[in-house]
mmCIF file with all atom_site columns, C-alpha atoms in Angstrom:
data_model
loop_
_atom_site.group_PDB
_atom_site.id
_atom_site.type_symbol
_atom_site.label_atom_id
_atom_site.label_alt_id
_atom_site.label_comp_id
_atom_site.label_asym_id
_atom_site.label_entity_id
_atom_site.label_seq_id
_atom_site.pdbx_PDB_ins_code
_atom_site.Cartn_x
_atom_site.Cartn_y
_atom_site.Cartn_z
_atom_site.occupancy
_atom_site.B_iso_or_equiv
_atom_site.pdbx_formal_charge
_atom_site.auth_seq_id
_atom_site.auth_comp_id
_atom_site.auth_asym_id
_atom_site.auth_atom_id
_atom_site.pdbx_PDB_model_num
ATOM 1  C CA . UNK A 1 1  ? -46.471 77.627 -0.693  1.00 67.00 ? 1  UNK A CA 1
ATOM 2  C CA . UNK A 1 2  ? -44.378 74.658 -1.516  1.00 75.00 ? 2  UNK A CA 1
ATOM 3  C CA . UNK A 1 3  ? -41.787 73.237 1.140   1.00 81.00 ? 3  UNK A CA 1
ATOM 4  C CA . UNK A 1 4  ? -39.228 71.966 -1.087  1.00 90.00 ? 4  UNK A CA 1
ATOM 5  C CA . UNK A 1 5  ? -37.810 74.029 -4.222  1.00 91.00 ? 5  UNK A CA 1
ATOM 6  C CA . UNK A 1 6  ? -37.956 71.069 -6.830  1.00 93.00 ? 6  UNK A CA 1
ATOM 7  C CA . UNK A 1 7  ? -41.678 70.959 -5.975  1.00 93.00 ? 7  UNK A CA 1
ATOM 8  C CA . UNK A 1 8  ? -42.351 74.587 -6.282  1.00 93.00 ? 8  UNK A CA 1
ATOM 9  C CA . UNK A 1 9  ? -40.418 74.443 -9.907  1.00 94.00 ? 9  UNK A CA 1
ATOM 10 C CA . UNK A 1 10 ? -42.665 71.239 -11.033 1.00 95.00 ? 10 UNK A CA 1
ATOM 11 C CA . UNK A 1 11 ? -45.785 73.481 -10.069 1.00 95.00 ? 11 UNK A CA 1
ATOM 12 C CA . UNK A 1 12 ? -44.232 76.190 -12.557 1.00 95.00 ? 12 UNK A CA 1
ATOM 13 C CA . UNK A 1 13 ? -43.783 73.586 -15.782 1.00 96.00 ? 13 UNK A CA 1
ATOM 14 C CA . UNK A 1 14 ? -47.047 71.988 -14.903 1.00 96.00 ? 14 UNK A CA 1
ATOM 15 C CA . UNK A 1 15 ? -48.908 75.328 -14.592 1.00 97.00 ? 15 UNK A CA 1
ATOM 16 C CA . UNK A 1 16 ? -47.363 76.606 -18.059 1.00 96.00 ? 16 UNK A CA 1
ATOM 17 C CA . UNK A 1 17 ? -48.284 73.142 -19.682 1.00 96.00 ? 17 UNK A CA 1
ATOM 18 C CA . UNK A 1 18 ? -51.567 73.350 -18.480 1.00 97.00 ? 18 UNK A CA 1
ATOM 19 C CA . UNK A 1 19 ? -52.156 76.935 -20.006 1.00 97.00 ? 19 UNK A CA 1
ATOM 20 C CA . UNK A 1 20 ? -50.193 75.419 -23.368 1.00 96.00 ? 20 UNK A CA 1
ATOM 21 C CA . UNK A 1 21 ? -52.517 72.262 -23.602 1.00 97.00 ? 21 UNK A CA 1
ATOM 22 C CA . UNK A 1 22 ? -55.342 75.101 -22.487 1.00 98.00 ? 22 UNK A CA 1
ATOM 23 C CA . UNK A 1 23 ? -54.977 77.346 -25.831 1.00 97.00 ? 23 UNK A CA 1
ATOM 24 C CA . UNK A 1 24 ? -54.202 74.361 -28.050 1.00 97.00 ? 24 UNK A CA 1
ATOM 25 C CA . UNK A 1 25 ? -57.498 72.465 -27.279 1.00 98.00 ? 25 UNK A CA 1
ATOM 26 C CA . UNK A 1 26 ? -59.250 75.839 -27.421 1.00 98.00 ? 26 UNK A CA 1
ATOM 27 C CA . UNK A 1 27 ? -58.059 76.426 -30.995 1.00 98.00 ? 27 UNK A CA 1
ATOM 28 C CA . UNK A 1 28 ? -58.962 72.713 -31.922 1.00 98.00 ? 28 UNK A CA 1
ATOM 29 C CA . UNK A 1 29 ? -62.396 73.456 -30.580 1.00 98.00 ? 29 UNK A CA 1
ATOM 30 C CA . UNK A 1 30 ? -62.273 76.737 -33.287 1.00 98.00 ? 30 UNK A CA 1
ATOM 31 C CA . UNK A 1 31 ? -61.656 74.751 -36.417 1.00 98.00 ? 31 UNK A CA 1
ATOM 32 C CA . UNK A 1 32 ? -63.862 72.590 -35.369 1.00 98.00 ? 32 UNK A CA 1
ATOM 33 C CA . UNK A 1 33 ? -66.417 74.817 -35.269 1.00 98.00 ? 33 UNK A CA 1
ATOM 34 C CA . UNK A 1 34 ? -65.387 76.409 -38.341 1.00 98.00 ? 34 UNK A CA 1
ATOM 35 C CA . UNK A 1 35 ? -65.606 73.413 -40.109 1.00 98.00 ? 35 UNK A CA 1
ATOM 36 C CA . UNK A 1 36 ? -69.067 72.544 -39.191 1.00 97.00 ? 36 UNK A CA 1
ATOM 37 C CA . UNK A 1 37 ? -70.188 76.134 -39.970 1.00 97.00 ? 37 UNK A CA 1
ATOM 38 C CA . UNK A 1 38 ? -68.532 75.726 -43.477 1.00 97.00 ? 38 UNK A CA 1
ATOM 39 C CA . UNK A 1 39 ? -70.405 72.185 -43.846 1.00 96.00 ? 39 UNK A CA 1
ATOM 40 C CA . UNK A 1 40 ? -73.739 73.869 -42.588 1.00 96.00 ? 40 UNK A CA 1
ATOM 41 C CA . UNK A 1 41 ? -73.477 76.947 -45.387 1.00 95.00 ? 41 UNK A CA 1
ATOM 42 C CA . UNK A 1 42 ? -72.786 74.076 -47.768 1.00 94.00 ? 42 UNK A CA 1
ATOM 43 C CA . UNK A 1 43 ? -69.176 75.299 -48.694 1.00 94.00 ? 43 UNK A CA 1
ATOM 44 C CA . UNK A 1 44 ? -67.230 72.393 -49.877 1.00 95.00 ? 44 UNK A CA 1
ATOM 45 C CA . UNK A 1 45 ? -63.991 73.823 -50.555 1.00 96.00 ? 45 UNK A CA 1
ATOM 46 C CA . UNK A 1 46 ? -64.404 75.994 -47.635 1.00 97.00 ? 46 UNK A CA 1
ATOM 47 C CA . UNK A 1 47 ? -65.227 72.836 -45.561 1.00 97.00 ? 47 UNK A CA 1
ATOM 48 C CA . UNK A 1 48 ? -62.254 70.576 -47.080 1.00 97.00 ? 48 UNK A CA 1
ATOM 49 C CA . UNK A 1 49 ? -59.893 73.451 -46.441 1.00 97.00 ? 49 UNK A CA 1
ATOM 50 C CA . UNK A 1 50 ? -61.034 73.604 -42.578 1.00 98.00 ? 50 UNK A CA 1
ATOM 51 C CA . UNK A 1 51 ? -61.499 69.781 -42.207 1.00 98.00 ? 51 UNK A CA 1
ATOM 52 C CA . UNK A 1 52 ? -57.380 69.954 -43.675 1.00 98.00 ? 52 UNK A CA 1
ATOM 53 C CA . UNK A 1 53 ? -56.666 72.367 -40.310 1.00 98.00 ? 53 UNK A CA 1
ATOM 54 C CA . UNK A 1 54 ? -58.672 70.529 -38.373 1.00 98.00 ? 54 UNK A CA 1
ATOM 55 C CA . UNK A 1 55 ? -57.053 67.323 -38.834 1.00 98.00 ? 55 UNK A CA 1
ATOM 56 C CA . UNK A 1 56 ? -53.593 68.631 -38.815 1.00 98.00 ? 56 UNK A CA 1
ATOM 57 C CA . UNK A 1 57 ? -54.055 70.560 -35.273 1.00 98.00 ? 57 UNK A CA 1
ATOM 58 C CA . UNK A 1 58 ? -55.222 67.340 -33.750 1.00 98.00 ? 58 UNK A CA 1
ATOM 59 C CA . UNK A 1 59 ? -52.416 65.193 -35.144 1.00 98.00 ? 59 UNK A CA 1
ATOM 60 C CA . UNK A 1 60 ? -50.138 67.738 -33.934 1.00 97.00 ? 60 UNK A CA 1
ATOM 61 C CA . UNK A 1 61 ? -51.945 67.524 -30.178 1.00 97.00 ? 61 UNK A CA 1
ATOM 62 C CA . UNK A 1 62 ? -51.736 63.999 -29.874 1.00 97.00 ? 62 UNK A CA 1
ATOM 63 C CA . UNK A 1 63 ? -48.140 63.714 -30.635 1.00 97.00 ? 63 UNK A CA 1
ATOM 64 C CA . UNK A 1 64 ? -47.266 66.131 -28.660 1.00 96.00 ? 64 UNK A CA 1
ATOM 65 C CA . UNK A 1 65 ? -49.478 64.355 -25.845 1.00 95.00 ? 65 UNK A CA 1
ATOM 66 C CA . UNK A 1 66 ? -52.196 67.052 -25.208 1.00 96.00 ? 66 UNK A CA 1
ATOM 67 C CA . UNK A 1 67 ? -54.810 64.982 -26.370 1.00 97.00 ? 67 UNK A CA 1
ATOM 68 C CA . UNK A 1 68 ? -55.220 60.370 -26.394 1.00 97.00 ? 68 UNK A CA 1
ATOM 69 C CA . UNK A 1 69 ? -54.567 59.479 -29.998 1.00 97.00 ? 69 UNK A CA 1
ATOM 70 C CA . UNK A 1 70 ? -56.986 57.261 -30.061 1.00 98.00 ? 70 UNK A CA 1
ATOM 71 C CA . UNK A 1 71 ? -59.865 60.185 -29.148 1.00 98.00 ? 71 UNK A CA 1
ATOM 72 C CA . UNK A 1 72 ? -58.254 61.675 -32.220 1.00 98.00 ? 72 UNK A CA 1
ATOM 73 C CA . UNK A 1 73 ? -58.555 58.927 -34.848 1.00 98.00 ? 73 UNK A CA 1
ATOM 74 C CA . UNK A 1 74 ? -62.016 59.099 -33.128 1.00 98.00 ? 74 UNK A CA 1
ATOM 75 C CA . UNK A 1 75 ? -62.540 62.376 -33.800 1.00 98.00 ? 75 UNK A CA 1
ATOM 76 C CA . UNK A 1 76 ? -61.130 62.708 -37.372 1.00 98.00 ? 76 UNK A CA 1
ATOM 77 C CA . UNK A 1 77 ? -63.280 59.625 -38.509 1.00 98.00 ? 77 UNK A CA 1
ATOM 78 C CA . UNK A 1 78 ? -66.394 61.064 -37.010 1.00 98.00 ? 78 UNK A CA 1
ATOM 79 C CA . UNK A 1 79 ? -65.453 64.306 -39.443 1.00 98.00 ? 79 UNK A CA 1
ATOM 80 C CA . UNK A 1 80 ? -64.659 62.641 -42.350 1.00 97.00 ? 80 UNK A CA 1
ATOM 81 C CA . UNK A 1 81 ? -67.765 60.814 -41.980 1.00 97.00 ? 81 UNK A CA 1
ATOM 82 C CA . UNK A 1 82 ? -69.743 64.019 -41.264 1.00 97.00 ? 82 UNK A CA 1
ATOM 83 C CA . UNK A 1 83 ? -68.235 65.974 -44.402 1.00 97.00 ? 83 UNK A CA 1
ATOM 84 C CA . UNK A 1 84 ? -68.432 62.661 -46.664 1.00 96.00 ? 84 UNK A CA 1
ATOM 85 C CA . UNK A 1 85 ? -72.555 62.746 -45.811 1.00 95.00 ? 85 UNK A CA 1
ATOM 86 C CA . UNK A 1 86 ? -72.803 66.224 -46.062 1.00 94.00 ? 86 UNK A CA 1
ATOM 87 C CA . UNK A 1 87 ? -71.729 66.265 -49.622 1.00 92.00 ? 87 UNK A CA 1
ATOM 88 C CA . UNK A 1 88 ? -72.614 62.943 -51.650 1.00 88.00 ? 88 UNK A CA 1
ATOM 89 C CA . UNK A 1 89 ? -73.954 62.918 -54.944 1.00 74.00 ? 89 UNK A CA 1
ATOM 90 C CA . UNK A 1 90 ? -77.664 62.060 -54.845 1.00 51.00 ? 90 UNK A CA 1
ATOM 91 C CA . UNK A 1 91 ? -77.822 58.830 -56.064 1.00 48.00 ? 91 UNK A CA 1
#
């Protein structure tokens, strides 16, 4: 138990930002895993569609701070990359 009450009400916020930044990487992990399952079955539009949510939830976390922006440019080139190779013309 915390001494002092400004210290027990900082463990509150950071406990319900933890569980926030909890279920918003969780549901980053998802479409990311949707998105690779879409690229595996060799569903483009599927695949762009997911790659679009992807994308978007991890712009969204790094402005909001959840996740380093720069993980996240990381992140989004390695996926472009990874749907770009999946589906090339044969030359």
């Amino acid at each position: 138990m915390t001494v002092k009450d400004s210290a027990a009400k900082r463990h509150r916020e950071s406990e319900a930002h933890r569980l926030r930044n909890k279920s918003t990487k969780s549901a980053i992990h998802t479409y990311e895993r949707k998105f690779r399952e879409s690229v595996l079955a060799s569903d483009k539009d599927a695949a762009q569609e997911n790659l679009r949510v992807l994308i978007k939830a991890l712009d969204t976390a790094a402005n909001k701070g959840i996740l380093n922006r720069k993980a996240v440019s990381r992140k989004k080139s390695r996926m472009a990359n990874y749907f770009n190779s999946s589906f090339a013309e044969a030359k």
